[in-house]
Amino acid sequence: MRLDDSLGRPLRDLRISVTDRCNFRCDYCMPREHFDSKYEFLPKDKIISYEEVILVIKSALPLGLKKIRITGGEPLIRKDISKLIKMIRDLDDELDIAMTTNGVLLRRNIDSLKKSGLDRVTVSLDSIDDELFKEITDSNYNVSDVLDGIQSAIDSGLEVKINSVIKRNLNENQLIPLVEKSIQYNVPIRFIEFMDVGSTNSWNLNSVITGAEMRKVIQRKFGPLVQKNPNYYGEVAKQWTILDKEYDFGFIESISSPFCGSCTRARISSNGHLFTCLFSEKGHDLLSMMRMDAEEEDIANAITKIWNNRNDKYSEGRKGNHKDRIPVEMSYIGG
Ligand code: SAM
Ligand code: SF4
Ligand code: SF4
């Protein structure tokens, strides 16, 4: 079955944030001045359980769901995360199961993740310079911890990608080293424009380096770039090739080139609310429904109604939208 929203976009992907906590405090996502020791993270009983995640997925599968992405916060700090992957895999052999992680706990988890049926992993890395990495992540981890995680994922046979947020006056000098590193590891990198998610990251347009600006810098070093066709409908990253290196990589240009028209993604926040847009201010409380004994059919009906009514296209009308809104935090809803 295909479930369309009010703008004709099918429900295909579900991103599930399994925790609102993280072992990093990235400047653009969980700045420490907000996410400090006084910040009230969700108490354990308000976090969606694995059984509840499974009930949501089971309900959405007959509606056309094809892909699951486990994210956070940092998904690898949630206890027994491989158990959840295995529970999802047991629902459906064909489902594409991916995870987005900051990578520092990847090596120690990789065997169980692979065994449990994970297909793909996206590792975030914004700098290969240790000092800058520590500054951006506000953590004591090293770049080598992430690279180690990437290598272990490659060795295990998972499909691997790298995500890099590039922000003006922060890490634009990392564009070339990051491309070089990704070529060395033979994994595609996707450069992400700094987005106005949440309300704590002091976003402003001047801090955004657009995909086009990034390509100019990359082209100067590596020679001509050529744009490729998308690999599938709704692909978020625009695909490009460095001709001389035959290297494919991408840009996620939510600010300069929004892709709402083909957005097939729903999100479950760590407290079990369904969000139909990354920039929503409010979700739909599936957790309470489940805790009042809602069954698969009830959840499927609720998702159907919510998706049918969906008309989100925040990024396409971003100008002027920003003020007076309090969108949900990225760490809570998942990237
Ligand atoms: N902790 C994991 C990680 O960092 O990969 C998963 C969650 S994180 C919220 C998911 C993705 O969102 C990461 O690739 C991160 O770089 C990206 N992200 C977070 N805040 C962002 C922002 N303000 N603009 C663009 N991307 C952002
Ligand atoms: Fe944590 Fe990921 Fe956000 Fe960085 S981007 S603070 S690693 S959730
Ligand atoms: Fe999808 Fe909302 Fe992002 Fe547009 S702004 S691509 S609707 S998540």
mmCIF file of N, CA and C in Angstrom, residues 203-319:
data_model
loop_
_atom_site.group_PDB
_atom_site.id
_atom_site.type_symbol
_atom_site.label_atom_id
_atom_site.label_comp_id
_atom_site.label_asym_id
_atom_site.label_seq_id
_atom_site.Cartn_x
_atom_site.Cartn_y
_atom_site.Cartn_z
ATOM 1 N N TRP A 203 21.282 29.853 15.419
ATOM 2 C CA TRP A 203 21.375 29.828 13.953
ATOM 3 C C TRP A 203 21.183 31.216 13.368
ATOM 4 N N ASN A 204 21.973 31.554 12.397
ATOM 5 C CA ASN A 204 21.651 32.715 11.562
ATOM 6 C C ASN A 204 22.203 32.467 10.166
ATOM 7 N N LEU A 205 21.571 33.134 9.212
ATOM 8 C CA LEU A 205 21.861 32.855 7.806
ATOM 9 C C LEU A 205 23.341 33.071 7.472
ATOM 10 N N ASN A 206 23.972 34.037 8.149
ATOM 11 C CA ASN A 206 25.380 34.326 7.856
ATOM 12 C C ASN A 206 26.294 33.153 8.194
ATOM 13 N N SER A 207 25.853 32.288 9.092
ATOM 14 C CA SER A 207 26.689 31.143 9.469
ATOM 15 C C SER A 207 26.574 29.979 8.491
ATOM 16 N N VAL A 208 25.644 30.113 7.541
ATOM 17 C CA VAL A 208 25.414 29.001 6.612
ATOM 18 C C VAL A 208 26.388 29.093 5.446
ATOM 19 N N ILE A 209 27.111 28.027 5.196
ATOM 20 C CA ILE A 209 27.876 27.943 3.948
ATOM 21 C C ILE A 209 27.056 27.059 3.028
ATOM 22 N N THR A 210 26.694 27.586 1.878
ATOM 23 C CA THR A 210 25.805 26.827 0.997
ATOM 24 C C THR A 210 26.584 25.723 0.272
ATOM 25 N N GLY A 211 25.838 24.763 -0.231
ATOM 26 C CA GLY A 211 26.455 23.694 -1.028
ATOM 27 C C GLY A 211 27.256 24.269 -2.187
ATOM 28 N N ALA A 212 26.698 25.296 -2.851
ATOM 29 C CA ALA A 212 27.383 25.886 -4.006
ATOM 30 C C ALA A 212 28.736 26.470 -3.591
ATOM 31 N N GLU A 213 28.770 27.130 -2.432
ATOM 32 C CA GLU A 213 30.047 27.680 -1.936
ATOM 33 C C GLU A 213 31.044 26.556 -1.654
ATOM 34 N N MET A 214 30.535 25.497 -1.040
ATOM 35 C CA MET A 214 31.427 24.369 -0.719
ATOM 36 C C MET A 214 31.997 23.756 -1.994
ATOM 37 N N ARG A 215 31.136 23.647 -3.016
ATOM 38 C CA ARG A 215 31.605 23.015 -4.262
ATOM 39 C C ARG A 215 32.706 23.842 -4.917
ATOM 40 N N LYS A 216 32.603 25.161 -4.796
ATOM 41 C CA LYS A 216 33.647 26.024 -5.383
ATOM 42 C C LYS A 216 34.995 25.685 -4.766
ATOM 43 N N VAL A 217 34.995 25.559 -3.422
ATOM 44 C CA VAL A 217 36.246 25.270 -2.705
ATOM 45 C C VAL A 217 36.779 23.898 -3.119
ATOM 46 N N ILE A 218 35.889 22.927 -3.190
ATOM 47 C CA ILE A 218 36.310 21.554 -3.501
ATOM 48 C C ILE A 218 36.833 21.473 -4.938
ATOM 49 N N GLN A 219 36.130 22.188 -5.813
ATOM 50 C CA GLN A 219 36.512 22.185 -7.228
ATOM 51 C C GLN A 219 37.899 22.777 -7.440
ATOM 52 N N ARG A 220 38.192 23.843 -6.674
ATOM 53 C CA ARG A 220 39.513 24.487 -6.810
ATOM 54 C C ARG A 220 40.627 23.493 -6.527
ATOM 55 N N LYS A 221 40.392 22.584 -5.600
ATOM 56 C CA LYS A 221 41.430 21.637 -5.206
ATOM 57 C C LYS A 221 41.415 20.367 -6.074
ATOM 58 N N PHE A 222 40.219 19.857 -6.366
ATOM 59 C CA PHE A 222 40.144 18.526 -6.976
ATOM 60 C C PHE A 222 39.749 18.529 -8.453
ATOM 61 N N GLY A 223 39.486 19.726 -9.017
ATOM 62 C CA GLY A 223 39.080 19.758 -10.420
ATOM 63 C C GLY A 223 37.571 19.638 -10.549
ATOM 64 N N PRO A 224 37.107 19.498 -11.816
ATOM 65 C CA PRO A 224 35.678 19.629 -12.107
ATOM 66 C C PRO A 224 34.787 18.641 -11.353
ATOM 67 N N LEU A 225 33.610 19.171 -10.962
ATOM 68 C CA LEU A 225 32.578 18.350 -10.328
ATOM 69 C C LEU A 225 31.392 18.257 -11.291
ATOM 70 N N VAL A 226 30.755 17.114 -11.316
ATOM 71 C CA VAL A 226 29.591 16.948 -12.181
ATOM 72 C C VAL A 226 28.434 16.428 -11.343
ATOM 73 N N GLN A 227 27.243 17.028 -11.542
ATOM 74 C CA GLN A 227 26.085 16.558 -10.779
ATOM 75 C C GLN A 227 25.531 15.278 -11.397
ATOM 76 N N LYS A 228 25.113 14.370 -10.516
ATOM 77 C CA LYS A 228 24.552 13.091 -10.985
ATOM 78 C C LYS A 228 23.051 13.069 -10.738
ATOM 79 N N ASN A 229 22.354 12.137 -11.357
ATOM 80 C CA ASN A 229 20.933 11.957 -11.070
ATOM 81 C C ASN A 229 20.777 11.344 -9.686
ATOM 82 N N PRO A 230 19.631 11.627 -9.026
ATOM 83 C CA PRO A 230 19.405 10.984 -7.723
ATOM 84 C C PRO A 230 19.369 9.461 -7.870
ATOM 85 N N ASN A 231 19.774 8.773 -6.810
ATOM 86 C CA ASN A 231 19.744 7.306 -6.837
ATOM 87 C C ASN A 231 18.327 6.766 -6.681
ATOM 88 N N TYR A 232 17.448 7.552 -6.024
ATOM 89 C CA TYR A 232 16.063 7.110 -5.829
ATOM 90 C C TYR A 232 15.213 8.336 -5.493
ATOM 91 N N TYR A 233 13.871 8.174 -5.648
ATOM 92 C CA TYR A 233 12.941 9.269 -5.340
ATOM 93 C C TYR A 233 13.071 9.662 -3.865
ATOM 94 N N GLY A 234 13.178 10.945 -3.610
ATOM 95 C CA GLY A 234 13.208 11.413 -2.227
ATOM 96 C C GLY A 234 14.609 11.421 -1.630
ATOM 97 N N GLU A 235 15.644 11.170 -2.450
ATOM 98 C CA GLU A 235 17.000 11.184 -1.903
ATOM 99 C C GLU A 235 17.317 12.597 -1.409
ATOM 100 N N VAL A 236 17.778 12.673 -0.159
ATOM 101 C CA VAL A 236 17.989 13.970 0.470
ATOM 102 C C VAL A 236 19.249 14.647 -0.074
ATOM 103 N N ALA A 237 20.309 13.871 -0.216
ATOM 104 C CA ALA A 237 21.584 14.456 -0.654
ATOM 105 C C ALA A 237 21.629 14.546 -2.170
ATOM 106 N N LYS A 238 21.996 15.730 -2.674
ATOM 107 C CA LYS A 238 22.230 15.845 -4.121
ATOM 108 C C LYS A 238 23.594 15.221 -4.402
ATOM 109 N N GLN A 239 23.624 14.396 -5.460
ATOM 110 C CA GLN A 239 24.829 13.602 -5.726
ATOM 111 C C GLN A 239 25.754 14.289 -6.728
ATOM 112 N N TRP A 240 27.037 14.311 -6.425
ATOM 113 C CA TRP A 240 28.040 14.890 -7.310
ATOM 114 C C TRP A 240 29.220 13.930 -7.442
ATOM 115 N N THR A 241 30.002 14.130 -8.524
ATOM 116 C CA THR A 241 31.192 13.301 -8.734
ATOM 117 C C THR A 241 32.410 14.205 -8.908
ATOM 118 N N ILE A 242 33.525 13.852 -8.279
ATOM 119 C CA ILE A 242 34.796 14.502 -8.610
ATOM 120 C C ILE A 242 35.358 13.720 -9.794
ATOM 121 N N LEU A 243 35.284 14.349 -10.974
ATOM 122 C CA LEU A 243 35.602 13.618 -12.206
ATOM 123 C C LEU A 243 36.968 12.946 -12.165
ATOM 124 N N ASP A 244 37.989 13.723 -11.778
ATOM 125 C CA ASP A 244 39.356 13.207 -11.838
ATOM 126 C C ASP A 244 39.590 12.035 -10.892
ATOM 127 N N LYS A 245 38.777 11.958 -9.852
ATOM 128 C CA LYS A 245 38.977 10.892 -8.849
ATOM 129 C C LYS A 245 37.920 9.796 -8.972
ATOM 130 N N GLU A 246 36.929 10.023 -9.842
ATOM 131 C CA GLU A 246 35.773 9.113 -9.937
ATOM 132 C C GLU A 246 35.191 8.848 -8.554
ATOM 133 N N TYR A 247 35.031 9.925 -7.805
ATOM 134 C CA TYR A 247 34.560 9.810 -6.419
ATOM 135 C C TYR A 247 33.193 10.480 -6.286
ATOM 136 N N ASP A 248 32.198 9.715 -5.815
ATOM 137 C CA ASP A 248 30.833 10.242 -5.648
ATOM 138 C C ASP A 248 30.604 10.692 -4.219
ATOM 139 N N PHE A 249 29.978 11.846 -4.081
ATOM 140 C CA PHE A 249 29.664 12.342 -2.741
ATOM 141 C C PHE A 249 28.438 13.261 -2.838
ATOM 142 N N GLY A 250 28.027 13.872 -1.714
ATOM 143 C CA GLY A 250 26.758 14.590 -1.773
ATOM 144 C C GLY A 250 26.686 15.846 -0.921
ATOM 145 N N PHE A 251 25.590 16.579 -1.129
ATOM 146 C CA PHE A 251 25.326 17.811 -0.381
ATOM 147 C C PHE A 251 23.871 17.804 0.081
ATOM 148 N N ILE A 252 23.668 18.092 1.340
ATOM 149 C CA ILE A 252 22.310 18.196 1.867
ATOM 150 C C ILE A 252 22.034 19.678 2.078
ATOM 151 N N GLU A 253 21.270 20.241 1.117
ATOM 152 C CA GLU A 253 21.163 21.698 1.019
ATOM 153 C C GLU A 253 19.785 22.169 1.455
ATOM 154 N N SER A 254 19.487 21.902 2.701
ATOM 155 C CA SER A 254 18.157 22.222 3.214
ATOM 156 C C SER A 254 17.873 23.719 3.164
ATOM 157 N N ILE A 255 18.932 24.546 3.252
ATOM 158 C CA ILE A 255 18.724 25.996 3.275
ATOM 159 C C ILE A 255 18.673 26.562 1.849
ATOM 160 N N SER A 256 19.676 26.214 1.034
ATOM 161 C CA SER A 256 19.767 26.867 -0.274
ATOM 162 C C SER A 256 18.970 26.141 -1.355
ATOM 163 N N SER A 257 18.651 24.878 -1.137
ATOM 164 C CA SER A 257 17.944 24.123 -2.168
ATOM 165 C C SER A 257 17.050 23.068 -1.506
ATOM 166 N N PRO A 258 15.960 23.527 -0.900
ATOM 167 C CA PRO A 258 15.121 22.620 -0.100
ATOM 168 C C PRO A 258 14.516 21.488 -0.923
ATOM 169 N N PHE A 259 14.207 20.408 -0.226
ATOM 170 C CA PHE A 259 13.720 19.219 -0.927
ATOM 171 C C PHE A 259 12.395 18.726 -0.333
ATOM 172 N N CYS A 260 11.566 19.689 0.121
ATOM 173 C CA CYS A 260 10.288 19.308 0.742
ATOM 174 C C CYS A 260 9.383 18.555 -0.242
ATOM 175 N N GLY A 261 9.491 18.901 -1.527
ATOM 176 C CA GLY A 261 8.588 18.330 -2.529
ATOM 177 C C GLY A 261 8.608 16.816 -2.576
ATOM 178 N N SER A 262 9.739 16.221 -2.180
ATOM 179 C CA SER A 262 9.814 14.752 -2.204
ATOM 180 C C SER A 262 10.147 14.203 -0.813
ATOM 181 N N CYS A 263 9.700 14.902 0.219
ATOM 182 C CA CYS A 263 10.061 14.471 1.587
ATOM 183 C C CYS A 263 9.117 13.363 2.063
ATOM 184 N N THR A 264 9.673 12.190 2.241
ATOM 185 C CA THR A 264 8.876 11.001 2.575
ATOM 186 C C THR A 264 9.136 10.545 4.017
ATOM 187 N N ARG A 265 9.694 11.466 4.840
ATOM 188 C CA ARG A 265 10.179 11.055 6.170
ATOM 189 C C ARG A 265 9.257 11.465 7.320
ATOM 190 N N ALA A 266 8.980 10.482 8.173
ATOM 191 C CA ALA A 266 8.322 10.761 9.450
ATOM 192 C C ALA A 266 9.346 10.494 10.548
ATOM 193 N N ARG A 267 9.112 11.076 11.709
ATOM 194 C CA ARG A 267 10.069 10.911 12.811
ATOM 195 C C ARG A 267 9.343 10.563 14.101
ATOM 196 N N ILE A 268 9.986 9.699 14.885
ATOM 197 C CA ILE A 268 9.480 9.412 16.228
ATOM 198 C C ILE A 268 10.502 9.974 17.209
ATOM 199 N N SER A 269 10.059 10.866 18.063
ATOM 200 C CA SER A 269 10.971 11.461 19.048
ATOM 201 C C SER A 269 11.208 10.466 20.180
ATOM 202 N N SER A 270 12.206 10.770 21.005
ATOM 203 C CA SER A 270 12.573 9.808 22.059
ATOM 204 C C SER A 270 11.459 9.620 23.090
ATOM 205 N N ASN A 271 10.482 10.522 23.117
ATOM 206 C CA ASN A 271 9.330 10.283 24.001
ATOM 207 C C ASN A 271 8.109 9.801 23.222
ATOM 208 N N GLY A 272 8.349 9.239 22.059
ATOM 209 C CA GLY A 272 7.281 8.532 21.354
ATOM 210 C C GLY A 272 6.234 9.400 20.686
ATOM 211 N N HIS A 273 6.636 10.612 20.267
ATOM 212 C CA HIS A 273 5.701 11.446 19.516
ATOM 213 C C HIS A 273 6.048 11.358 18.026
ATOM 214 N N LEU A 274 5.021 11.358 17.202
ATOM 215 C CA LEU A 274 5.238 11.308 15.755
ATOM 216 C C LEU A 274 5.306 12.730 15.198
ATOM 217 N N PHE A 275 6.410 13.028 14.512
ATOM 218 C CA PHE A 275 6.596 14.346 13.888
ATOM 219 C C PHE A 275 6.601 14.172 12.374
ATOM 220 N N THR A 276 5.916 15.064 11.680
ATOM 221 C CA THR A 276 5.861 14.944 10.224
ATOM 222 C C THR A 276 6.844 15.886 9.532
ATOM 223 N N CYS A 277 7.598 16.661 10.334
ATOM 224 C CA CYS A 277 8.611 17.556 9.764
ATOM 225 C C CYS A 277 9.690 17.809 10.820
ATOM 226 N N LEU A 278 10.924 17.919 10.353
ATOM 227 C CA LEU A 278 12.054 18.181 11.257
ATOM 228 C C LEU A 278 11.879 19.502 11.999
ATOM 229 N N PHE A 279 11.086 20.388 11.403
ATOM 230 C CA PHE A 279 10.957 21.727 11.985
ATOM 231 C C PHE A 279 9.622 21.923 12.702
ATOM 232 N N SER A 280 8.934 20.826 12.964
ATOM 233 C CA SER A 280 7.646 20.930 13.672
ATOM 234 C C SER A 280 7.858 21.461 15.076
ATOM 235 N N GLU A 281 6.858 22.139 15.563
ATOM 236 C CA GLU A 281 6.914 22.592 16.955
ATOM 237 C C GLU A 281 6.297 21.546 17.884
ATOM 238 N N LYS A 282 5.438 20.728 17.339
ATOM 239 C CA LYS A 282 4.695 19.778 18.165
ATOM 240 C C LYS A 282 4.522 18.455 17.421
ATOM 241 N N GLY A 283 4.558 17.357 18.188
ATOM 242 C CA GLY A 283 4.324 16.053 17.575
ATOM 243 C C GLY A 283 2.972 15.498 17.983
ATOM 244 N N HIS A 284 2.726 14.262 17.568
ATOM 245 C CA HIS A 284 1.473 13.577 17.908
ATOM 246 C C HIS A 284 1.823 12.448 18.876
ATOM 247 N N ASP A 285 1.177 12.453 20.013
ATOM 248 C CA ASP A 285 1.588 11.599 21.123
ATOM 249 C C ASP A 285 1.132 10.138 20.942
ATOM 250 N N LEU A 286 1.971 9.349 20.256
ATOM 251 C CA LEU A 286 1.637 7.929 20.088
ATOM 252 C C LEU A 286 1.927 7.153 21.372
ATOM 253 N N LEU A 287 2.897 7.658 22.148
ATOM 254 C CA LEU A 287 3.292 6.932 23.368
ATOM 255 C C LEU A 287 2.099 6.804 24.329
ATOM 256 N N SER A 288 1.397 7.903 24.544
ATOM 257 C CA SER A 288 0.243 7.845 25.458
ATOM 258 C C SER A 288 -0.797 6.865 24.927
ATOM 259 N N MET A 289 -0.999 6.901 23.614
ATOM 260 C CA MET A 289 -1.957 5.947 23.027
ATOM 261 C C MET A 289 -1.551 4.516 23.344
ATOM 262 N N MET A 290 -0.256 4.247 23.143
ATOM 263 C CA MET A 290 0.217 2.869 23.366
ATOM 264 C C MET A 290 0.098 2.488 24.829
ATOM 265 N N ARG A 291 0.331 3.467 25.694
ATOM 266 C CA ARG A 291 0.264 3.163 27.130
ATOM 267 C C ARG A 291 -1.190 3.096 27.623
ATOM 268 N N MET A 292 -2.106 3.470 26.743
ATOM 269 C CA MET A 292 -3.528 3.252 27.068
ATOM 270 C C MET A 292 -4.041 2.063 26.264
ATOM 271 N N ASP A 293 -3.083 1.149 25.963
ATOM 272 C CA ASP A 293 -3.414 -0.133 25.342
ATOM 273 C C ASP A 293 -3.874 -0.076 23.889
ATOM 274 N N ALA A 294 -3.492 0.976 23.163
ATOM 275 C CA ALA A 294 -3.816 0.993 21.735
ATOM 276 C C ALA A 294 -3.130 -0.190 21.057
ATOM 277 N N GLU A 295 -3.800 -0.748 20.067
ATOM 278 C CA GLU A 295 -3.231 -1.887 19.340
ATOM 279 C C GLU A 295 -2.756 -1.446 17.956
ATOM 280 N N GLU A 296 -2.150 -2.425 17.265
ATOM 281 C CA GLU A 296 -1.562 -2.137 15.951
ATOM 282 C C GLU A 296 -2.519 -1.360 15.033
ATOM 283 N N GLU A 297 -3.744 -1.824 14.985
ATOM 284 C CA GLU A 297 -4.723 -1.204 14.086
ATOM 285 C C GLU A 297 -5.004 0.259 14.498
ATOM 286 N N ASP A 298 -5.057 0.494 15.811
ATOM 287 C CA ASP A 298 -5.321 1.864 16.291
ATOM 288 C C ASP A 298 -4.166 2.788 15.910
ATOM 289 N N ILE A 299 -2.942 2.284 16.083
ATOM 290 C CA ILE A 299 -1.764 3.117 15.750
ATOM 291 C C ILE A 299 -1.719 3.350 14.243
ATOM 292 N N ALA A 300 -2.011 2.296 13.466
ATOM 293 C CA ALA A 300 -2.013 2.440 11.995
ATOM 294 C C ALA A 300 -3.052 3.481 11.577
ATOM 295 N N ASN A 301 -4.213 3.448 12.200
ATOM 296 C CA ASN A 301 -5.255 4.432 11.851
ATOM 297 C C ASN A 301 -4.806 5.844 12.205
ATOM 298 N N ALA A 302 -4.162 5.980 13.375
ATOM 299 C CA ALA A 302 -3.695 7.306 13.798
ATOM 300 C C ALA A 302 -2.641 7.824 12.821
ATOM 301 N N ILE A 303 -1.685 6.967 12.460
ATOM 302 C CA ILE A 303 -0.620 7.394 11.526
ATOM 303 C C ILE A 303 -1.239 7.778 10.177
ATOM 304 N N THR A 304 -2.200 6.985 9.734
ATOM 305 C CA THR A 304 -2.850 7.254 8.435
ATOM 306 C C THR A 304 -3.495 8.646 8.445
ATOM 307 N N LYS A 305 -4.202 8.924 9.522
ATOM 308 C CA LYS A 305 -4.906 10.214 9.598
ATOM 309 C C LYS A 305 -3.891 11.369 9.632
ATOM 310 N N ILE A 306 -2.850 11.191 10.451
ATOM 311 C CA ILE A 306 -1.844 12.261 10.593
ATOM 312 C C ILE A 306 -1.149 12.492 9.248
ATOM 313 N N TRP A 307 -0.763 11.386 8.585
ATOM 314 C CA TRP A 307 -0.018 11.521 7.322
ATOM 315 C C TRP A 307 -0.918 12.093 6.220
ATOM 316 N N ASN A 308 -2.171 11.640 6.180
ATOM 317 C CA ASN A 308 -3.102 12.181 5.172
ATOM 318 C C ASN A 308 -3.232 13.697 5.288
ATOM 319 N N ASN A 309 -3.171 14.200 6.513
ATOM 320 C CA ASN A 309 -3.352 15.639 6.742
ATOM 321 C C ASN A 309 -2.065 16.436 6.573
ATOM 322 N N ARG A 310 -0.961 15.744 6.388
ATOM 323 C CA ARG A 310 0.344 16.421 6.393
ATOM 324 C C ARG A 310 0.472 17.401 5.222
ATOM 325 N N ASN A 311 0.896 18.619 5.545
ATOM 326 C CA ASN A 311 1.158 19.583 4.466
ATOM 327 C C ASN A 311 2.466 20.343 4.722
ATOM 328 N N ASP A 312 3.371 19.762 5.520
ATOM 329 C CA ASP A 312 4.615 20.448 5.887
ATOM 330 C C ASP A 312 5.505 20.714 4.678
ATOM 331 N N LYS A 313 6.056 21.917 4.651
ATOM 332 C CA LYS A 313 7.112 22.232 3.677
ATOM 333 C C LYS A 313 7.889 23.430 4.221
ATOM 334 N N TYR A 314 8.323 23.257 5.459
ATOM 335 C CA TYR A 314 8.959 24.363 6.176
ATOM 336 C C TYR A 314 10.116 24.977 5.390
ATOM 337 N N SER A 315 11.004 24.130 4.883
ATOM 338 C CA SER A 315 12.228 24.671 4.267
ATOM 339 C C SER A 315 11.931 25.494 3.016
ATOM 340 N N GLU A 316 10.857 25.140 2.332
ATOM 341 C CA GLU A 316 10.536 25.890 1.109
ATOM 342 C C GLU A 316 10.026 27.294 1.412
ATOM 343 N N GLY A 317 9.534 27.489 2.642
ATOM 344 C CA GLY A 317 9.029 28.821 2.974
ATOM 345 C C GLY A 317 9.760 29.409 4.152
ATOM 346 N N ARG A 318 11.029 29.014 4.276
ATOM 347 C CA ARG A 318 11.781 29.353 5.485
ATOM 348 C C ARG A 318 11.819 30.850 5.778
ATOM 349 N N LYS A 319 11.985 31.644 4.735
ATOM 350 C CA LYS A 319 12.147 33.095 4.933
ATOM 351 C C LYS A 319 10.985 33.652 5.744
#
